[in-house]
Amino acid sequence: MSDTIPAQCGRCQTLPAKVEETGQLFLWPPLGHSLGKLVAFMREAGLEYQLRPEAQCVVVRLEQGSAAALAGRLGDTLTREELRGTRALFKQGSGEPGLTDFPNVGPLQQFLTLSRAGWLVDMLAEQRLTSHFQPIVHADDTRRIFAHEALMRGMEKDGSLVSPGTIMETARGADLLFQLDLAARGSAIREAVRHGLTGSLFINFTPTAIYDPAYCLRSTVSVIKDAGLEPHKVVFEVIESDHAQDTRHLRAIIDFYRKAGFRVALDDLGAGHSSLNLIHQLRPDIMKLDMELIRNIHEDEYKASITQKLLEIAQKLGILTVAEGIETPEELRWVRAHGVDYLQGYLIARPQNPPVQSTPHITG
């Protein structure tokens, strides 16, 4: 057995096989009555199956291309809790699982989602992710672009766009977040270089999609170096921070980025209770105020009071601030008057590819 340790994270860089070939689906339900429901379903559906009572297991024979149809029917047979609790393993061919197969055992719900996620596997394999860029401008002069945020988009084979929400939802359900997050970071860097962006670049990352920063992020750092980007101009933006249960793990990611010379931004500040705790735990270089907090802030004394205190904290701690979701002149005037450093929103410019090179001068 080789003792060689891989230099990269294989999980992030390896795509699962699409569940389209002939093979066997091994199912281990959590309860006896769930096993009975599965057997009754198989019998009524006329499927080829084996019952292995001693292992509380049902083995189903799947022909090529039949997984998606089975997934829909199983979803109607078992409860949501049973779908999450039943363990599933798909193995191509007719052989029995070996030790190397068992790391691939996962919830049946995940298998069902993956069986319908062949389009996303293809999109990642064919590098059909791209980035749209939204400018972030100086609050005191909206003509001066401080940075661009890279926002992920998918592309169909005909060139039409796939929304990031659809991609993220499918990736989360099919356990493809690791591969998606890596691909999105690489796309953002490549597109920024292709368009010759010279200001700072904000790149989103999902903390739960990173196992170990020393391995998972090594390829991203390499792409940045190869692209010739200055590290201090790259800002990694923590998204979905409320989903990061392990703060120590998130802190390790932040430390890795900082040691490499990058800056860190905390996104959606004010959107959830945990984000306030993350200020002192992560000590970000930049805080982005959530757009829901900014919406009609000039008319809402509660939002105004909360935001004013957040800005005071940031100014005292030397943290730069970005107001997201600026859509009206009134919102812009309020945040500008209360000391926000930078602005982002549709009033300035929408996300675009190619990115805008100039922004309007908004006074008042």
Tab-separated table of C-alpha atoms in Angstrom:
chain	number	residue	atom	x	y	z
A	1	MET	CA	0.000	0.000	0.000
A	2	SER	CA	1.344	3.426	-0.964
A	3	ASP	CA	1.926	6.029	1.751
A	4	THR	CA	1.842	8.882	-0.776
A	5	ILE	CA	-0.360	11.748	0.425
A	6	PRO	CA	-2.271	13.556	-2.338
A	7	ALA	CA	-1.280	17.189	-2.916
A	8	GLN	CA	-4.811	18.290	-3.743
A	9	CYS	CA	-8.271	17.569	-2.372
A	10	GLY	CA	-9.596	14.705	-4.493
A	11	ARG	CA	-13.142	15.291	-3.265
A	12	CYS	CA	-13.265	18.794	-4.716
A	13	GLN	CA	-11.696	17.814	-8.036
A	14	THR	CA	-13.488	14.536	-8.741
A	15	LEU	CA	-16.977	14.423	-10.217
A	16	PRO	CA	-19.258	11.456	-9.470
A	17	ALA	CA	-20.353	9.228	-12.316
A	18	LYS	CA	-23.817	10.061	-13.564
A	19	VAL	CA	-26.399	7.519	-12.412
A	20	GLU	CA	-27.272	6.438	-15.930
A	21	GLU	CA	-25.496	3.099	-16.407
A	22	THR	CA	-26.755	-0.408	-15.681
A	23	GLY	CA	-26.064	-1.427	-12.097
A	24	GLN	CA	-27.421	-2.253	-8.666
A	25	LEU	CA	-28.879	0.060	-6.048
A	26	PHE	CA	-28.317	-1.138	-2.469
A	27	LEU	CA	-30.805	0.289	0.054
A	28	TRP	CA	-30.606	0.052	3.854
A	29	PRO	CA	-33.764	1.564	5.406
A	30	PRO	CA	-33.658	2.679	9.058
A	31	LEU	CA	-36.791	0.834	10.224
A	32	GLY	CA	-38.484	-2.509	9.600
A	33	HIS	CA	-41.705	-0.988	8.305
A	34	SER	CA	-39.670	1.140	5.849
A	35	LEU	CA	-38.135	-2.069	4.524
A	36	GLY	CA	-41.633	-3.475	4.105
A	37	LYS	CA	-42.753	-0.393	2.169
A	38	LEU	CA	-39.750	-0.723	-0.140
A	39	VAL	CA	-40.398	-4.403	-0.825
A	40	ALA	CA	-44.090	-3.761	-1.510
A	41	PHE	CA	-43.155	-0.951	-3.901
A	42	MET	CA	-40.647	-3.123	-5.773
A	43	ARG	CA	-43.162	-5.917	-6.120
A	44	GLU	CA	-45.976	-3.689	-7.340
A	45	ALA	CA	-43.664	-1.902	-9.783
A	46	GLY	CA	-42.472	-5.216	-11.241
A	47	LEU	CA	-38.821	-4.379	-10.547
A	48	GLU	CA	-36.058	-6.968	-10.289
A	49	TYR	CA	-34.907	-6.959	-6.666
A	50	GLN	CA	-33.394	-9.071	-3.891
A	51	LEU	CA	-34.414	-8.928	-0.252
A	52	ARG	CA	-31.609	-9.541	2.248
A	53	PRO	CA	-33.356	-9.591	5.653
A	54	GLU	CA	-30.207	-10.400	7.618
A	55	ALA	CA	-28.683	-7.097	6.422
A	56	GLN	CA	-31.961	-5.133	6.412
A	57	CYS	CA	-31.193	-4.484	2.743
A	58	VAL	CA	-32.986	-4.363	-0.591
A	59	VAL	CA	-30.954	-4.636	-3.807
A	60	VAL	CA	-32.605	-3.251	-6.935
A	61	ARG	CA	-31.453	-3.926	-10.475
A	62	LEU	CA	-31.375	-0.718	-12.551
A	63	GLU	CA	-31.186	-0.736	-16.308
A	64	GLN	CA	-29.461	2.036	-18.220
A	65	GLY	CA	-31.321	5.335	-17.932
A	66	SER	CA	-33.937	4.082	-15.441
A	67	ALA	CA	-32.621	5.762	-12.286
A	68	ALA	CA	-34.417	9.093	-12.766
A	69	ALA	CA	-37.822	7.402	-13.200
A	70	LEU	CA	-37.231	5.237	-10.121
A	71	ALA	CA	-36.192	8.313	-8.152
A	72	GLY	CA	-39.504	10.031	-8.800
A	73	ARG	CA	-41.524	6.998	-7.753
A	74	LEU	CA	-39.490	6.348	-4.607
A	75	GLY	CA	-39.955	9.970	-3.624
A	76	ASP	CA	-43.710	9.369	-3.623
A	77	THR	CA	-43.453	6.092	-1.665
A	78	LEU	CA	-41.295	7.009	1.338
A	79	THR	CA	-41.640	9.934	3.725
A	80	ARG	CA	-39.080	12.722	3.765
A	81	GLU	CA	-37.617	11.321	6.992
A	82	GLU	CA	-37.346	7.849	5.455
A	83	LEU	CA	-35.619	9.254	2.370
A	84	ARG	CA	-33.050	10.949	4.606
A	85	GLY	CA	-32.639	7.940	6.896
A	86	THR	CA	-32.340	5.238	4.227
A	87	ARG	CA	-28.738	4.681	3.157
A	88	ALA	CA	-28.092	4.079	-0.529
A	89	LEU	CA	-25.214	2.903	-2.688
A	90	PHE	CA	-25.278	2.602	-6.476
A	91	LYS	CA	-22.709	0.258	-7.988
A	92	GLN	CA	-22.269	-0.175	-11.724
A	93	GLY	CA	-22.402	-3.725	-13.043
A	94	SER	CA	-23.483	-6.762	-11.056
A	95	GLY	CA	-20.735	-7.104	-8.468
A	96	GLU	CA	-21.011	-6.810	-4.698
A	97	PRO	CA	-19.765	-3.663	-2.924
A	98	GLY	CA	-16.180	-3.675	-1.717
A	99	LEU	CA	-14.449	-1.621	0.957
A	100	THR	CA	-13.638	1.111	-1.558
A	101	ASP	CA	-17.353	1.552	-2.317
A	102	PHE	CA	-18.563	2.303	1.187
A	103	PRO	CA	-17.328	5.922	1.333
A	104	ASN	CA	-19.922	6.484	-1.411
A	105	VAL	CA	-22.827	5.351	0.766
A	106	GLY	CA	-25.139	8.290	1.428
A	107	PRO	CA	-28.757	9.220	2.110
A	108	LEU	CA	-31.309	7.940	-0.399
A	109	GLN	CA	-32.473	11.536	-0.827
A	110	GLN	CA	-28.985	12.430	-2.049
A	111	PHE	CA	-29.046	9.568	-4.566
A	112	LEU	CA	-32.456	10.658	-5.835
A	113	THR	CA	-31.207	14.207	-6.348
A	114	LEU	CA	-28.006	13.016	-8.018
A	115	SER	CA	-30.021	10.846	-10.398
A	116	ARG	CA	-31.692	14.036	-11.631
A	117	ALA	CA	-28.508	16.134	-11.538
A	118	GLY	CA	-26.796	14.771	-14.626
A	119	TRP	CA	-27.138	18.220	-16.227
A	120	LEU	CA	-25.059	19.751	-13.420
A	121	VAL	CA	-22.395	17.027	-13.599
A	122	ASP	CA	-22.152	17.729	-17.341
A	123	MET	CA	-21.979	21.484	-16.733
A	124	LEU	CA	-19.081	21.075	-14.309
A	125	ALA	CA	-17.267	18.522	-16.475
A	126	GLU	CA	-17.570	20.761	-19.534
A	127	GLN	CA	-16.624	23.925	-17.586
A	128	ARG	CA	-19.852	25.703	-18.475
A	129	LEU	CA	-19.768	27.951	-15.410
A	130	THR	CA	-19.187	31.625	-15.969
A	131	SER	CA	-19.252	34.819	-13.905
A	132	HIS	CA	-21.186	38.050	-14.134
A	133	PHE	CA	-19.554	41.028	-12.439
A	134	GLN	CA	-21.230	43.729	-10.368
A	135	PRO	CA	-19.207	46.843	-9.538
A	136	ILE	CA	-18.638	48.077	-5.996
A	137	VAL	CA	-18.068	51.833	-5.983
A	138	HIS	CA	-16.795	54.473	-3.571
A	139	ALA	CA	-19.633	55.985	-1.581
A	140	ASP	CA	-18.245	59.510	-1.855
A	141	ASP	CA	-17.884	59.283	-5.653
A	142	THR	CA	-19.902	56.640	-7.463
A	143	ARG	CA	-17.808	57.133	-10.617
A	144	ARG	CA	-14.836	55.448	-8.908
A	145	ILE	CA	-14.976	51.658	-9.072
A	146	PHE	CA	-13.333	50.029	-6.069
A	147	ALA	CA	-13.976	46.393	-6.990
A	148	HIS	CA	-16.118	43.920	-8.888
A	149	GLU	CA	-17.933	41.007	-7.270
A	150	ALA	CA	-17.922	37.815	-9.342
A	151	LEU	CA	-21.363	36.200	-9.312
A	152	MET	CA	-21.728	32.640	-10.553
A	153	ARG	CA	-23.920	31.749	-13.522
A	154	GLY	CA	-24.331	28.488	-15.386
A	155	MET	CA	-24.612	28.102	-19.142
A	156	GLU	CA	-26.733	25.623	-21.041
A	157	LYS	CA	-25.235	24.072	-24.162
A	158	ASP	CA	-27.255	26.543	-26.244
A	159	GLY	CA	-25.730	29.476	-24.352
A	160	SER	CA	-28.770	30.332	-22.211
A	161	LEU	CA	-28.139	31.081	-18.539
A	162	VAL	CA	-28.984	28.916	-15.530
A	163	SER	CA	-29.702	30.818	-12.311
A	164	PRO	CA	-27.297	30.422	-9.380
A	165	GLY	CA	-30.222	29.479	-7.114
A	166	THR	CA	-31.082	26.454	-9.262
A	167	ILE	CA	-27.438	25.398	-9.411
A	168	MET	CA	-26.858	25.782	-5.651
A	169	GLU	CA	-30.051	23.925	-4.697
A	170	THR	CA	-29.213	20.986	-6.956
A	171	ALA	CA	-25.566	20.904	-5.845
A	172	ARG	CA	-26.512	20.911	-2.179
A	173	GLY	CA	-28.985	18.068	-2.598
A	174	ALA	CA	-26.650	15.970	-4.765
A	175	ASP	CA	-23.568	16.553	-2.566
A	176	LEU	CA	-21.817	18.499	-5.329
A	177	LEU	CA	-21.105	21.680	-3.367
A	178	PHE	CA	-17.404	20.864	-3.078
A	179	GLN	CA	-16.930	20.537	-6.830
A	180	LEU	CA	-19.203	23.502	-7.584
A	181	ASP	CA	-17.461	25.862	-5.166
A	182	LEU	CA	-14.025	25.043	-6.611
A	183	ALA	CA	-15.279	25.455	-10.189
A	184	ALA	CA	-16.961	28.776	-9.378
A	185	ARG	CA	-13.801	30.183	-7.783
A	186	GLY	CA	-11.740	29.169	-10.808
A	187	SER	CA	-14.297	30.651	-13.209
A	188	ALA	CA	-14.311	33.973	-11.353
A	189	ILE	CA	-10.524	34.275	-11.571
A	190	ARG	CA	-10.288	33.284	-15.225
A	191	GLU	CA	-13.120	35.606	-16.296
A	192	ALA	CA	-11.669	38.538	-14.338
A	193	VAL	CA	-8.315	38.078	-16.052
A	194	ARG	CA	-9.930	37.655	-19.469
A	195	HIS	CA	-11.742	40.983	-19.058
A	196	GLY	CA	-8.662	42.754	-17.742
A	197	LEU	CA	-10.143	43.878	-14.423
A	198	THR	CA	-7.562	45.866	-12.485
A	199	GLY	CA	-9.386	46.726	-9.254
A	200	SER	CA	-10.135	44.436	-6.342
A	201	LEU	CA	-12.006	41.202	-7.051
A	202	PHE	CA	-14.602	39.762	-4.632
A	203	ILE	CA	-14.903	35.960	-4.894
A	204	ASN	CA	-17.627	34.099	-3.003
A	205	PHE	CA	-16.901	30.881	-1.167
A	206	THR	CA	-19.067	28.488	0.829
A	207	PRO	CA	-17.383	27.379	4.097
A	208	THR	CA	-19.246	24.054	4.194
A	209	ALA	CA	-17.783	23.183	0.770
A	210	ILE	CA	-14.202	23.092	2.080
A	211	TYR	CA	-12.832	20.084	3.984
A	212	ASP	CA	-9.303	21.202	4.756
A	213	PRO	CA	-8.067	24.588	3.499
A	214	ALA	CA	-4.500	23.307	3.112
A	215	TYR	CA	-5.731	20.907	0.417
A	216	CYS	CA	-9.073	22.241	-0.853
A	217	LEU	CA	-7.810	25.794	-1.472
A	218	ARG	CA	-4.341	25.019	-2.801
A	219	SER	CA	-5.537	24.862	-6.408
A	220	THR	CA	-7.373	28.203	-6.059
A	221	VAL	CA	-4.223	29.905	-4.771
A	222	SER	CA	-2.280	28.365	-7.648
A	223	VAL	CA	-4.779	29.702	-10.225
A	224	ILE	CA	-4.519	33.199	-8.717
A	225	LYS	CA	-0.715	33.129	-8.812
A	226	ASP	CA	-0.648	31.794	-12.367
A	227	ALA	CA	-3.071	34.564	-13.402
A	228	GLY	CA	-0.711	37.199	-12.023
A	229	LEU	CA	-3.302	38.734	-9.683
A	230	GLU	CA	-1.988	40.693	-6.705
A	231	PRO	CA	-3.102	38.818	-3.557
A	232	HIS	CA	-4.138	41.976	-1.661
A	233	LYS	CA	-6.608	42.788	-4.452
A	234	VAL	CA	-8.423	39.469	-4.039
A	235	VAL	CA	-11.213	39.482	-1.433
A	236	PHE	CA	-12.761	36.161	-0.464
A	237	GLU	CA	-16.352	36.688	0.592
A	238	VAL	CA	-17.905	34.288	3.110
A	239	ILE	CA	-21.405	33.351	1.942
A	240	GLU	CA	-23.964	31.226	3.796
A	241	SER	CA	-22.071	31.864	7.038
A	242	ASP	CA	-25.169	30.824	9.013
A	243	HIS	CA	-24.698	27.300	7.617
A	244	ALA	CA	-21.161	27.059	9.031
A	245	GLN	CA	-21.676	25.236	12.328
A	246	ASP	CA	-17.965	24.804	13.051
A	247	THR	CA	-16.521	28.265	13.663
A	248	ARG	CA	-13.030	26.860	14.211
A	249	HIS	CA	-13.130	25.325	10.746
A	250	LEU	CA	-14.256	28.644	9.262
A	251	ARG	CA	-11.501	30.436	11.163
A	252	ALA	CA	-8.934	27.998	9.714
A	253	ILE	CA	-10.125	28.873	6.205
A	254	ILE	CA	-9.875	32.596	6.945
A	255	ASP	CA	-6.370	32.167	8.389
A	256	PHE	CA	-5.287	30.250	5.287
A	257	TYR	CA	-6.504	33.036	3.005
A	258	ARG	CA	-4.848	35.736	5.117
A	259	LYS	CA	-1.502	33.933	5.203
A	260	ALA	CA	-1.635	33.818	1.405
A	261	GLY	CA	-2.058	37.620	1.353
A	262	PHE	CA	-5.780	37.803	0.532
A	263	ARG	CA	-8.465	39.860	2.270
A	264	VAL	CA	-11.734	38.541	3.701
A	265	ALA	CA	-15.263	39.952	3.617
A	266	LEU	CA	-18.235	38.864	5.719
A	267	ASP	CA	-21.387	38.846	3.577
A	268	ASP	CA	-25.015	39.565	4.511
A	269	LEU	CA	-24.265	41.201	7.841
A	270	GLY	CA	-27.563	41.702	9.661
A	271	ALA	CA	-29.293	38.823	7.849
A	272	GLY	CA	-28.905	36.331	10.722
A	273	HIS	CA	-28.084	36.287	14.408
A	274	SER	CA	-24.847	34.341	14.012
A	275	SER	CA	-23.272	36.870	11.653
A	276	LEU	CA	-22.896	39.326	14.548
A	277	ASN	CA	-20.869	36.791	16.520
A	278	LEU	CA	-18.711	36.176	13.467
A	279	ILE	CA	-17.454	39.771	13.541
A	280	HIS	CA	-15.281	39.155	16.580
A	281	GLN	CA	-14.597	35.501	15.741
A	282	LEU	CA	-13.388	36.131	12.179
A	283	ARG	CA	-12.369	39.816	12.350
A	284	PRO	CA	-13.072	40.490	8.668
A	285	ASP	CA	-11.362	43.189	6.633
A	286	ILE	CA	-14.683	44.145	5.035
A	287	MET	CA	-18.316	43.849	6.173
A	288	LYS	CA	-21.182	43.797	3.675
A	289	LEU	CA	-24.514	45.034	5.018
A	290	ASP	CA	-27.381	42.823	3.895
A	291	MET	CA	-29.701	44.258	1.248
A	292	GLU	CA	-32.787	43.533	3.368
A	293	LEU	CA	-31.348	45.793	6.031
A	294	ILE	CA	-30.739	48.524	3.454
A	295	ARG	CA	-34.126	48.272	1.725
A	296	ASN	CA	-36.095	51.484	2.479
A	297	ILE	CA	-33.755	52.209	5.368
A	298	HIS	CA	-34.588	55.924	5.140
A	299	GLU	CA	-38.196	55.110	6.126
A	300	ASP	CA	-37.596	52.501	8.849
A	301	GLU	CA	-36.233	53.664	12.194
A	302	TYR	CA	-35.531	50.097	13.339
A	303	LYS	CA	-33.354	49.324	10.317
A	304	ALA	CA	-31.741	52.730	10.588
A	305	SER	CA	-30.847	52.275	14.277
A	306	ILE	CA	-29.419	48.776	13.735
A	307	THR	CA	-27.390	49.814	10.701
A	308	GLN	CA	-26.062	52.933	12.398
A	309	LYS	CA	-24.731	50.848	15.299
A	310	LEU	CA	-23.133	48.348	12.908
A	311	LEU	CA	-21.412	51.185	11.072
A	312	GLU	CA	-20.162	52.645	14.339
A	313	ILE	CA	-18.714	49.252	15.313
A	314	ALA	CA	-17.009	48.873	11.934
A	315	GLN	CA	-15.528	52.358	12.042
A	316	LYS	CA	-14.222	51.830	15.579
A	317	LEU	CA	-12.622	48.503	14.596
A	318	GLY	CA	-11.216	49.748	11.297
A	319	ILE	CA	-13.395	47.452	9.184
A	320	LEU	CA	-14.415	48.700	5.739
A	321	THR	CA	-18.137	48.554	4.903
A	322	VAL	CA	-20.179	47.877	1.758
A	323	ALA	CA	-23.915	48.597	1.551
A	324	GLU	CA	-25.496	45.967	-0.709
A	325	GLY	CA	-28.706	46.219	-2.689
A	326	ILE	CA	-28.777	49.990	-3.214
A	327	GLU	CA	-31.762	50.577	-5.498
A	328	THR	CA	-32.971	54.107	-4.785
A	329	PRO	CA	-31.340	57.530	-4.411
A	330	GLU	CA	-32.876	57.792	-0.923
A	331	GLU	CA	-31.131	54.616	0.253
A	332	LEU	CA	-27.868	55.852	-1.211
A	333	ARG	CA	-28.151	59.212	0.518
A	334	TRP	CA	-28.846	57.597	3.898
A	335	VAL	CA	-25.892	55.181	3.863
A	336	ARG	CA	-23.574	57.834	2.453
A	337	ALA	CA	-24.559	60.276	5.216
A	338	HIS	CA	-23.877	57.628	7.875
A	339	GLY	CA	-20.367	56.741	6.758
A	340	VAL	CA	-20.572	53.660	4.526
A	341	ASP	CA	-17.348	53.239	2.558
A	342	TYR	CA	-18.626	51.498	-0.567
A	343	LEU	CA	-21.889	50.907	-2.444
A	344	GLN	CA	-23.266	48.037	-4.519
A	345	GLY	CA	-26.657	47.622	-6.151
A	346	TYR	CA	-28.882	48.012	-9.188
A	347	LEU	CA	-28.913	51.798	-8.843
A	348	ILE	CA	-25.208	51.676	-9.697
A	349	ALA	CA	-25.154	48.756	-12.144
A	350	ARG	CA	-26.520	45.249	-12.572
A	351	PRO	CA	-24.247	42.186	-12.770
A	352	GLN	CA	-22.969	41.852	-16.333
A	353	ASN	CA	-20.563	39.963	-18.527
A	354	PRO	CA	-18.543	41.704	-19.810
A	355	PRO	CA	-18.302	43.870	-16.679
A	356	VAL	CA	-19.092	47.577	-16.786
A	357	GLN	CA	-16.024	49.800	-16.977
A	358	SER	CA	-17.735	53.033	-15.895
A	359	THR	CA	-20.505	53.873	-13.444
A	360	PRO	CA	-22.828	56.892	-13.104
A	361	HIS	CA	-22.098	59.934	-10.973
A	362	ILE	CA	-24.897	60.020	-8.389
A	363	THR	CA	-24.904	63.114	-6.205
A	364	GLY	CA	-27.137	64.258	-3.380
